[in-house]
Coordinates of C-alpha atoms and ligand atoms in Angstrom, one line a residue:
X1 CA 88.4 122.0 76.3
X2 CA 88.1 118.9 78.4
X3 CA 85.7 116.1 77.8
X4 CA 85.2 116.0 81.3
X5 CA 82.2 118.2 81.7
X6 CA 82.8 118.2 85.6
X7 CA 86.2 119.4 85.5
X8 CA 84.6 122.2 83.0
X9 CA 81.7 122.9 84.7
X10 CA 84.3 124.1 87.5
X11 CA 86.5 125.5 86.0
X12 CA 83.8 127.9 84.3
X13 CA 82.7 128.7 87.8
X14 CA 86.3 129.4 88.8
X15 CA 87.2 126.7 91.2
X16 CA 90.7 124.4 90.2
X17 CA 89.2 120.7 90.0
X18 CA 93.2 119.7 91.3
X19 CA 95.0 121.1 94.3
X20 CA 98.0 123.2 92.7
X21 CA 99.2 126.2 94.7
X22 CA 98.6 129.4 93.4
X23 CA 95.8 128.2 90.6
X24 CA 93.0 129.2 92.1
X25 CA 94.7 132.9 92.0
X26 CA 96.0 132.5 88.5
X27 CA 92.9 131.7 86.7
X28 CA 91.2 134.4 88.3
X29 CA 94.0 137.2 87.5
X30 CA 92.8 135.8 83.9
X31 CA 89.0 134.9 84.0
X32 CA 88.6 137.6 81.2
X33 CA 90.5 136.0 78.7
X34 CA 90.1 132.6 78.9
X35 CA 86.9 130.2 78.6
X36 CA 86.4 126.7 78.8
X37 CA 84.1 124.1 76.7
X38 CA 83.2 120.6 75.7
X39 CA 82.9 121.1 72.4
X40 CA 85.5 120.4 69.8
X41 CA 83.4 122.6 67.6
X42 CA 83.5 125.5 69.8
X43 CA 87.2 124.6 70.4
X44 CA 88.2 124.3 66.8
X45 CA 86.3 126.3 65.1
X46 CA 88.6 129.4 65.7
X47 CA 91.8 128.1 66.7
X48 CA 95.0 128.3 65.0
X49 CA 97.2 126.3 67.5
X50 CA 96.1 123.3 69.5
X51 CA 97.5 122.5 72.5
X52 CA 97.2 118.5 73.3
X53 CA 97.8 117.7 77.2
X54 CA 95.7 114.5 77.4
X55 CA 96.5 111.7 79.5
X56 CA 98.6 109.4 78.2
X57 CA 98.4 106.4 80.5
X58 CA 100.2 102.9 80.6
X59 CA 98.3 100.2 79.2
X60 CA 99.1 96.6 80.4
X61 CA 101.6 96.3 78.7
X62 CA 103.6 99.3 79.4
X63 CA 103.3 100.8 76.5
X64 CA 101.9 104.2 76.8
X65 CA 97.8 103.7 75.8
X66 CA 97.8 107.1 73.2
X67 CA 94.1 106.4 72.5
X68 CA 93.2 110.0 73.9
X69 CA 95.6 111.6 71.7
X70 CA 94.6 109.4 68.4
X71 CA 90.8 110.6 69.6
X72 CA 91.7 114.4 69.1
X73 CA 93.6 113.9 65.9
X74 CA 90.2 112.3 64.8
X75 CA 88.8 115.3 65.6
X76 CA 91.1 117.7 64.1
X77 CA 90.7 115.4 60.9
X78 CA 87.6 115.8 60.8
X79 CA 87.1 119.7 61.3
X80 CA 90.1 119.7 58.9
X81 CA 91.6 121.7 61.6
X82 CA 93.4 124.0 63.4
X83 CA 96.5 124.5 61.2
X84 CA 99.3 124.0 63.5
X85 CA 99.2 120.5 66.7
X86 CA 101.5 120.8 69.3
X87 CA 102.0 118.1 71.4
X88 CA 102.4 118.6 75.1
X89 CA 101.6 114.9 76.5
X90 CA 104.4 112.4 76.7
X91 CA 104.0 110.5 73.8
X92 CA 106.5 107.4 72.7
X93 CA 108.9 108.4 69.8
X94 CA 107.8 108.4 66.9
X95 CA 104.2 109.2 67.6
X96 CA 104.7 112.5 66.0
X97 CA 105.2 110.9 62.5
X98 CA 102.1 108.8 62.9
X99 CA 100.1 111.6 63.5
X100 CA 101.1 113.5 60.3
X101 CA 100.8 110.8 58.5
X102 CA 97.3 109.8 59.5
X103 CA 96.3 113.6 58.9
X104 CA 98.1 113.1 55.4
X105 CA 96.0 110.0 55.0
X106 CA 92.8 111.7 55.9
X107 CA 93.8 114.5 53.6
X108 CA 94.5 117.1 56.1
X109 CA 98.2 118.2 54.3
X110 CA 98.3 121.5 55.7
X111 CA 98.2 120.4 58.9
X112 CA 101.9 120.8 60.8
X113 CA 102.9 119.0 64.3
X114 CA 105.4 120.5 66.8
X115 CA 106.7 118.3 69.9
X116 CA 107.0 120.4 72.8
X117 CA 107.2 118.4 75.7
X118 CA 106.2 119.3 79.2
X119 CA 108.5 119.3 82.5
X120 CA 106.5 121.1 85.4
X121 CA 106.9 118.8 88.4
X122 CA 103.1 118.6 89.8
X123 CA 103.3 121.1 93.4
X124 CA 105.7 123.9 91.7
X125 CA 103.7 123.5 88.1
X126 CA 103.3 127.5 88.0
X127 CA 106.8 128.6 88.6
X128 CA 108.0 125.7 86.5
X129 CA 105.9 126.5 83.7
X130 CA 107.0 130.2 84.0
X131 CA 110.4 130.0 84.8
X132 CA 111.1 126.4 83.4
X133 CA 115.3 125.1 82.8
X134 CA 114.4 124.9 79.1
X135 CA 112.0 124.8 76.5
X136 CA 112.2 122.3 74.0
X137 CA 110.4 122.6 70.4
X138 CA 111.0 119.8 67.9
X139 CA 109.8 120.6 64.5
X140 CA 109.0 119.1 61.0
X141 CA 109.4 122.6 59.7
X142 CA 111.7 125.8 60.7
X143 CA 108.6 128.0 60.7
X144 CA 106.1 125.9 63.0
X145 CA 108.8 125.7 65.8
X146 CA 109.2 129.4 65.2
X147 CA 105.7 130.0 66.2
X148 CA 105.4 128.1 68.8
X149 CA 108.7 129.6 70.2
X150 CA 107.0 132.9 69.8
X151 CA 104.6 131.9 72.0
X152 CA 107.3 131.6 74.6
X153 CA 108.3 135.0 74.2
X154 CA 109.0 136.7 77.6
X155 CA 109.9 133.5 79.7
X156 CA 113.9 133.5 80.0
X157 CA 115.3 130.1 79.7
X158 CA 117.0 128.0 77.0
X159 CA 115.2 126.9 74.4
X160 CA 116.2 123.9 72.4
X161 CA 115.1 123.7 68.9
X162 CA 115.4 119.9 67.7
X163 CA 113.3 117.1 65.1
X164 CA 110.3 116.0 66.5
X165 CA 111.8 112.2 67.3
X166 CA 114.2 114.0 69.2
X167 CA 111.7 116.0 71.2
X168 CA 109.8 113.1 71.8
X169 CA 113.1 111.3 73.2
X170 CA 114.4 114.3 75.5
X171 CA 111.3 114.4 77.4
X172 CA 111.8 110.6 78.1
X173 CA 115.2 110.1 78.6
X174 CA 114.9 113.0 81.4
X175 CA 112.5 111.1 83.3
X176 CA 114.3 108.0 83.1
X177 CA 117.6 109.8 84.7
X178 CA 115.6 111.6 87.5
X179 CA 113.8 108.2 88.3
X180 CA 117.7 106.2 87.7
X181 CA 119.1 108.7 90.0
X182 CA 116.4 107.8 92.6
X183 CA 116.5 104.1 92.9
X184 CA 120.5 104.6 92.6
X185 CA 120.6 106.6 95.8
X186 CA 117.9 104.2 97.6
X187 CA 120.4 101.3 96.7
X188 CA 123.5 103.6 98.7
X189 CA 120.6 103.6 101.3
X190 CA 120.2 99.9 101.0
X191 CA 123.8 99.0 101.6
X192 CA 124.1 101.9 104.4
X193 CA 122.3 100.1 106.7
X194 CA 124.0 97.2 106.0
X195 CA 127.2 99.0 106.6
X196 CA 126.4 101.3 109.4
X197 CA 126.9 104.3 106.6
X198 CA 124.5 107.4 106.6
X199 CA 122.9 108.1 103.6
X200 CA 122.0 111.7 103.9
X201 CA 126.0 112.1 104.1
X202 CA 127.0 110.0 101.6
X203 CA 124.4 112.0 99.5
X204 CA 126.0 115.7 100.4
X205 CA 129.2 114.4 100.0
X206 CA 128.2 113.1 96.5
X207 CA 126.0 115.7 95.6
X208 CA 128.3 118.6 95.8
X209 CA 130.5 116.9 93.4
X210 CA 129.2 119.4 90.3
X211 CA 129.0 116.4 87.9
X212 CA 126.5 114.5 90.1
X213 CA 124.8 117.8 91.6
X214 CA 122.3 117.5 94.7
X215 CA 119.0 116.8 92.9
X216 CA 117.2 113.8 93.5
X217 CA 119.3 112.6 96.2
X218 CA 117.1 111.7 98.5
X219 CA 116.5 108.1 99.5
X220 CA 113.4 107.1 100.1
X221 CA 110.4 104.5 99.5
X222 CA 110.5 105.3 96.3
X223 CA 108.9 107.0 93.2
X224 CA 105.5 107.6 92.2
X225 CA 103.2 109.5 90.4
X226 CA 101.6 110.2 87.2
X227 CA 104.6 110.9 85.3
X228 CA 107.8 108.4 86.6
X229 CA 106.6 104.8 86.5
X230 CA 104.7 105.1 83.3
X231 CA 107.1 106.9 81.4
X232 CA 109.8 104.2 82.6
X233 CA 107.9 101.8 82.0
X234 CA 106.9 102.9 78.3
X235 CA 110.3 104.2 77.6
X236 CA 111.5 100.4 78.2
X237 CA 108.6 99.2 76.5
X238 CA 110.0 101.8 73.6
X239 CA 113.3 99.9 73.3
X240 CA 112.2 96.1 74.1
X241 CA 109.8 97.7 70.4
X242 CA 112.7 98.4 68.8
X243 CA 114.6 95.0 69.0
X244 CA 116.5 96.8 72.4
X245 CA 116.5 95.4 75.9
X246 CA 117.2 98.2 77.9
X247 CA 118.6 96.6 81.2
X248 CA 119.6 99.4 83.6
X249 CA 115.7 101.1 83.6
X250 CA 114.4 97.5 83.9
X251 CA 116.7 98.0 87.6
X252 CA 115.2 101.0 88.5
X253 CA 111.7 99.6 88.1
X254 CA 112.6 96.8 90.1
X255 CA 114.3 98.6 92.8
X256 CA 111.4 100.9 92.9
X257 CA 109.1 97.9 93.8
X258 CA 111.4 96.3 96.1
X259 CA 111.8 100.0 98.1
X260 CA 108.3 99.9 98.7
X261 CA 108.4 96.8 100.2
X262 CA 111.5 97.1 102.4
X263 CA 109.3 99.7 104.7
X264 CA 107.2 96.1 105.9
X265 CA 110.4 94.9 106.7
X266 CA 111.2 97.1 108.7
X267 CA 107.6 96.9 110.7
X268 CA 108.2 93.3 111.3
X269 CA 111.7 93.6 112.3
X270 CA 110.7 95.1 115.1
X271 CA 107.0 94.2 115.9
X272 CA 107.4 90.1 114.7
X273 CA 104.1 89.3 112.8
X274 CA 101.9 92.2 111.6
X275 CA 98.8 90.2 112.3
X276 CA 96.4 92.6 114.6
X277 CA 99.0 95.5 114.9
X278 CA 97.6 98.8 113.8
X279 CA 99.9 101.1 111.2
X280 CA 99.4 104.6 110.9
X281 CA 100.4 106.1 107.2
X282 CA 101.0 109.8 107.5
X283 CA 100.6 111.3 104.3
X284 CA 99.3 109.4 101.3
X285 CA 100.1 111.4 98.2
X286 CA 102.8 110.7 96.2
X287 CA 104.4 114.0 97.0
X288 CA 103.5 117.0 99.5
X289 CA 101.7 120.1 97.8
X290 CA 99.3 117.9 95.5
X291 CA 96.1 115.7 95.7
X292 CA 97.5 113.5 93.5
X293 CA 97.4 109.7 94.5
X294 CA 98.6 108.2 91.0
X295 CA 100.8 104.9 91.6
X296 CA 101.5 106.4 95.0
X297 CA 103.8 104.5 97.4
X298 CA 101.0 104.8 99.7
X299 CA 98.3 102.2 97.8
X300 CA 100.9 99.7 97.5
X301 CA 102.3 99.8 101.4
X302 CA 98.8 100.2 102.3
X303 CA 97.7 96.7 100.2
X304 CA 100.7 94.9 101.7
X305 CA 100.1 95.8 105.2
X306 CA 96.7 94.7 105.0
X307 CA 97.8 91.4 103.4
X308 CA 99.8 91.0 106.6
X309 CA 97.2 91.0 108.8
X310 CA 97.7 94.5 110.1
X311 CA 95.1 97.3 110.6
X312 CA 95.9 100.1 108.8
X313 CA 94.7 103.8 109.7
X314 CA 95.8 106.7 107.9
X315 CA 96.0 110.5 107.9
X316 CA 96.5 113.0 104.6
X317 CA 96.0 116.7 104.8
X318 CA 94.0 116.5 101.4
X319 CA 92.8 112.6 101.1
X320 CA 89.0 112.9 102.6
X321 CA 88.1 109.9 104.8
X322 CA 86.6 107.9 106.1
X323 CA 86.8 105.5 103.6
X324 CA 88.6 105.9 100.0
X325 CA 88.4 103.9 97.0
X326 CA 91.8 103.3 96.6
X327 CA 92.3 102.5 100.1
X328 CA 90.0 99.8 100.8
X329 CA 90.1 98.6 104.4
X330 CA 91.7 101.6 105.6
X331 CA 90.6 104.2 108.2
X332 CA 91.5 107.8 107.1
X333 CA 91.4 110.3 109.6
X334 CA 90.8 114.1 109.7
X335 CA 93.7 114.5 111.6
X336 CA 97.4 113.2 112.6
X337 CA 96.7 112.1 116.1
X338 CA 93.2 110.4 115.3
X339 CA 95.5 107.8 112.8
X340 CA 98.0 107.4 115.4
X341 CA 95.9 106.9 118.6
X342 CA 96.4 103.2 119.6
X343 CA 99.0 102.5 117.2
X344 CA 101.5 99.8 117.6
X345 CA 103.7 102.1 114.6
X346 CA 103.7 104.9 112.2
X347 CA 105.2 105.1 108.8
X348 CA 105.8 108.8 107.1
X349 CA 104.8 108.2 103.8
X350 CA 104.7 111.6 102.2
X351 CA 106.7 114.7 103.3
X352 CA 103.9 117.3 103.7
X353 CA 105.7 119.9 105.8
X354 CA 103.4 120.0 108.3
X355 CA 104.3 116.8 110.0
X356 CA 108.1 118.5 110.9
X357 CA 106.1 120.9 113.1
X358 CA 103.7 118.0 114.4
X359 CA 103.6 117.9 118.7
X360 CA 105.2 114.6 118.3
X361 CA 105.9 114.3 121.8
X362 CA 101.6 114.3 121.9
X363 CA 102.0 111.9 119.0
X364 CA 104.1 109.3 121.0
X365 CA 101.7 109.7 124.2
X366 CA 98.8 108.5 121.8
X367 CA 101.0 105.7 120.4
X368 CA 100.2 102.2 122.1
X369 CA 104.4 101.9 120.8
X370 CA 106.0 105.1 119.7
X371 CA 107.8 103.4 116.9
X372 CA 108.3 105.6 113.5
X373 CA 109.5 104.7 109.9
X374 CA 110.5 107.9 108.0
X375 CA 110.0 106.8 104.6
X376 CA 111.3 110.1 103.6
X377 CA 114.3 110.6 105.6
X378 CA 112.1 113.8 106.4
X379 CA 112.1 113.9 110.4
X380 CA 115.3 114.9 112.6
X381 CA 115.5 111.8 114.1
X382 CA 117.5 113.9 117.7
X383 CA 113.7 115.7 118.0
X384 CA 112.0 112.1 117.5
X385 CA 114.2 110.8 120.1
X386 CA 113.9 113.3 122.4
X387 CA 109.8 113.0 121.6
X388 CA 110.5 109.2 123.1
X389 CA 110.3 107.2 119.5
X390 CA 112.3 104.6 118.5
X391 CA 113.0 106.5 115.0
X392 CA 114.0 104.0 111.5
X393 CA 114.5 106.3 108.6
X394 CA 116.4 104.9 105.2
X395 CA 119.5 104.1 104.8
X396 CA 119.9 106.3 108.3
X397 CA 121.5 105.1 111.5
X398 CA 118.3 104.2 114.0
X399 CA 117.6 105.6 117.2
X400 CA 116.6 105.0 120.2
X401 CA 114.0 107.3 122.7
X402 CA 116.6 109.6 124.8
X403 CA 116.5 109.0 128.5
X404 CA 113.6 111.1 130.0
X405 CA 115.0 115.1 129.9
X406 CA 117.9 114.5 127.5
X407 CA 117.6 116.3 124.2
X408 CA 120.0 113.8 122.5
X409 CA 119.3 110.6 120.0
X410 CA 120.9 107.3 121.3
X411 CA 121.8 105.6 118.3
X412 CA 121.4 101.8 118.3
X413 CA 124.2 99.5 117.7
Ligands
LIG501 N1 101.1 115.7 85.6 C1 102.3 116.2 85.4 O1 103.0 116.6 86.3 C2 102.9 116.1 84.0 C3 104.1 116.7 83.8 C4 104.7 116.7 82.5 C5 104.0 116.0 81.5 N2 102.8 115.4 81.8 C6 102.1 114.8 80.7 O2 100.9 115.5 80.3 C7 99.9 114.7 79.9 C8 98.6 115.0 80.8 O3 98.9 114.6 82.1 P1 98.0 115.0 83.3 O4 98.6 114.6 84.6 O5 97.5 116.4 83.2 O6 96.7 114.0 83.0 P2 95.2 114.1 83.6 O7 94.7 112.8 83.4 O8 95.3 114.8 85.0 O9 94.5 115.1 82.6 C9 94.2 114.8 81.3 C10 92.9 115.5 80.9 O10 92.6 115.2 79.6 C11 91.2 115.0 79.4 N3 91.0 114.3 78.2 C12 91.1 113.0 77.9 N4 90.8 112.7 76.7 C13 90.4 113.8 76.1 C14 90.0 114.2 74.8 N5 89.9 113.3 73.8 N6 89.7 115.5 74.5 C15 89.8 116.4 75.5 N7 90.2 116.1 76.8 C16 90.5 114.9 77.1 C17 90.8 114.2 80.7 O11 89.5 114.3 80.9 C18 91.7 114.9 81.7 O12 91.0 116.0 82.3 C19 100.4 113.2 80.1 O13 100.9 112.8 78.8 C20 101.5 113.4 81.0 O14 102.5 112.4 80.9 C21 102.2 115.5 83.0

């Protein structure tokens, strides 16, 4: 049940309102046995569980806006049911117990809440929903998390029965470590190109140490999304709440808008004033293998370039053009070369694979200047040279086009 009668309407007629892979296929394996609605009547009225996966946003002050979710438990209230709430949003700790106890103040004492958090990263949802690294179920009472365990039954990974607060806190403190490890790694970046160090290295040379591991290691413009900056933001907001000022994540926010930044820097450095050059994004979404644009990179770099003085064309294999709300000013293109053509440089801004098998020797003959910022460390920066590019990646050494037939990089000093 969504109150979004769009997203319903096609969903009922079998098409995905998001880009996931493998969706599409999965709903309609299971067309038969599932059905979608509007109506919390028709939702409640034979439910036992409840599933809540609303949006949770960040309101201005960081603090994650839980108006959505406080909007269902009206409901529920109200229909005096179903008998068991689970809790799949993000929700701040402690939002459990408010829950309950505005169902206890409504009357509604057979009502029981389990926190079981969600972890599928948005492009690998299916397979991480199926074949997650852990399941975890926090409970007021034994029994509930028993039956929502049981509703696991058949997917093989660790499940970690906990209290609700806890629950609440794991999903949280998880985000905040993946999104610390991230802005960690782009400060090794930073100082590696102060130092003449290479990043990917120092991150395989870390990363195989078993206590670090390789994960979220790549350096980068930074983190975006619907799930990283808002639940850092509220998990700070969380402790600055509860009398704590949580120093290191207020870093990692910082960093993250500073990373962002760094990528005009790098323009300038090498074309002076942005005023009247053209920059071509390639890729816009916050990660390959979604539609999602949510806090992405992209809006920010895009905004700031434009503020410069630049022009800013663009290409993304599922961002429609020619114009888009969130980009205003911005020419999207239909395809890679069109955003390039004329272009004084290009910035890889999203790591869809298909711009590793781009004709990027085509890419630098459109080019006015074949200059490329990989903001993803994504490119092999040997095939960009050979392609003719001048090739800035992060915390990477630079290079140089290769003399005309020479496969090589030169790297600049
Ligand atoms: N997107 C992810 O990768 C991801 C991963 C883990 C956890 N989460 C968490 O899951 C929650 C949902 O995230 P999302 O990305 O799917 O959000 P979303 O905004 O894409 O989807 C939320 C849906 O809830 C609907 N909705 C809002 N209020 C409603 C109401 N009162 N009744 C019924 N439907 C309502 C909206 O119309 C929307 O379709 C968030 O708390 C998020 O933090 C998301």
């Amino acid at each position: 049940m969504d109150i979004d009668a769009a997203k319903v309407q096609a969903l009922r007629a079998g098409r995905v309102p998001i880009y996931e892979p493998g969706l599409d296929k999965l709903l309609a394996d299971n067309a038969a046995r599932i059905s979608f609605s509007t109506s919390y009547d028709e939702l409640l009225e034979e439910s036992r569980i409840l599933f809540v996966a609303v949006d949770t946003p960040p309101t201005p002050s960081g603090d994650a806006d839980l108006s959505r979710v406080q909007r269902v438990v009206d409901e529920v209230a109200q229909r005096g049911g179903p008998r068991l709430v689970v809790m799949k949003s993000t929700v701040p700790v402690g939002t459990g117990e408010r829950v309950v106890a505005d169902l206890e103040a409504a009357g509604m004492r057979d009502i029981t809440y389990v926190s079981n958090p969600e972890f599928l990263r948005e492009g690998a949802a299916i397979e991480d929903f199926l074949a997650p690294d852990r399941i975890v179920i926090g409970a007021f009472r034994e029994e509930d998390g028993d039956e929502v365990e049981a509703l696991y039954r058949g997917v093989e990974a660790p499940i970690v029965r906990t209290s609700v607060p806890t629950a609440e806190m794991i999903k949280y403190a998880a985000n905040a470590f993946l999104s610390t490890k991230i802005s960690f790694i782009n400060e090794i970046a930073n100082v590696c190109e102060a130092v003449g160090a290479d990043v990917r290295e120092v991150a395989r040379g870390m990363g195989l140490d078993h206590r670090i591991g390789p994960h979220f290691l790549n350096a980068g413009i930074g983190f975006g999304g619907s799930c990283f900056p808002k639940d850092v933001q509220a998990l700070k907001q969380l402790a600055g709440n509860s009398g704590y000022h949580f120093q290191l994540l207020t870093a990692v926010i910082e960093v993250n808008h500073l990373q962002k930044r760094r990528v005009v820097g790098k323009l300038k450095e090498r074309l002076g004033s942005l005023r009247g050059k053209r920059v071509a994004l390639l890729g816009l979404t916050f990660k390959p293998h979604t539609d999602d644009l949510r806090e992405a990179a992209s809006i920010v770099l895009a905004a700031r370039l434009r503020s410069e003085g630049a022009e800013v064309t663009a290409f993304d294999p599922l961002v429609p053009g020619p114009k888009h709300v969130q980009f205003p000013g911005v020419r999207l293109f239909a395809d890679a070369l069109g955003a390039v053509r004329e272009a004084d440089a290009a910035v890889l801004v999203t790591e869809w694979p298909e711009f590793a098998t781009l004709d990027w020797k085509a890419v630098a003959g459109a080019m006015r200047e074949p200059f490329l910022v990989d903001g993803r460390n994504f490119l092999d920066p040997a095939a960009l040279s050979a392609a003719g590019f001048t090739y800035v990646g992060i915390g990477v050494p630079p290079v140089t086009p290769a003399p005309v037939g020479q496969a090589g990089a030169a790297t600049l000093g």
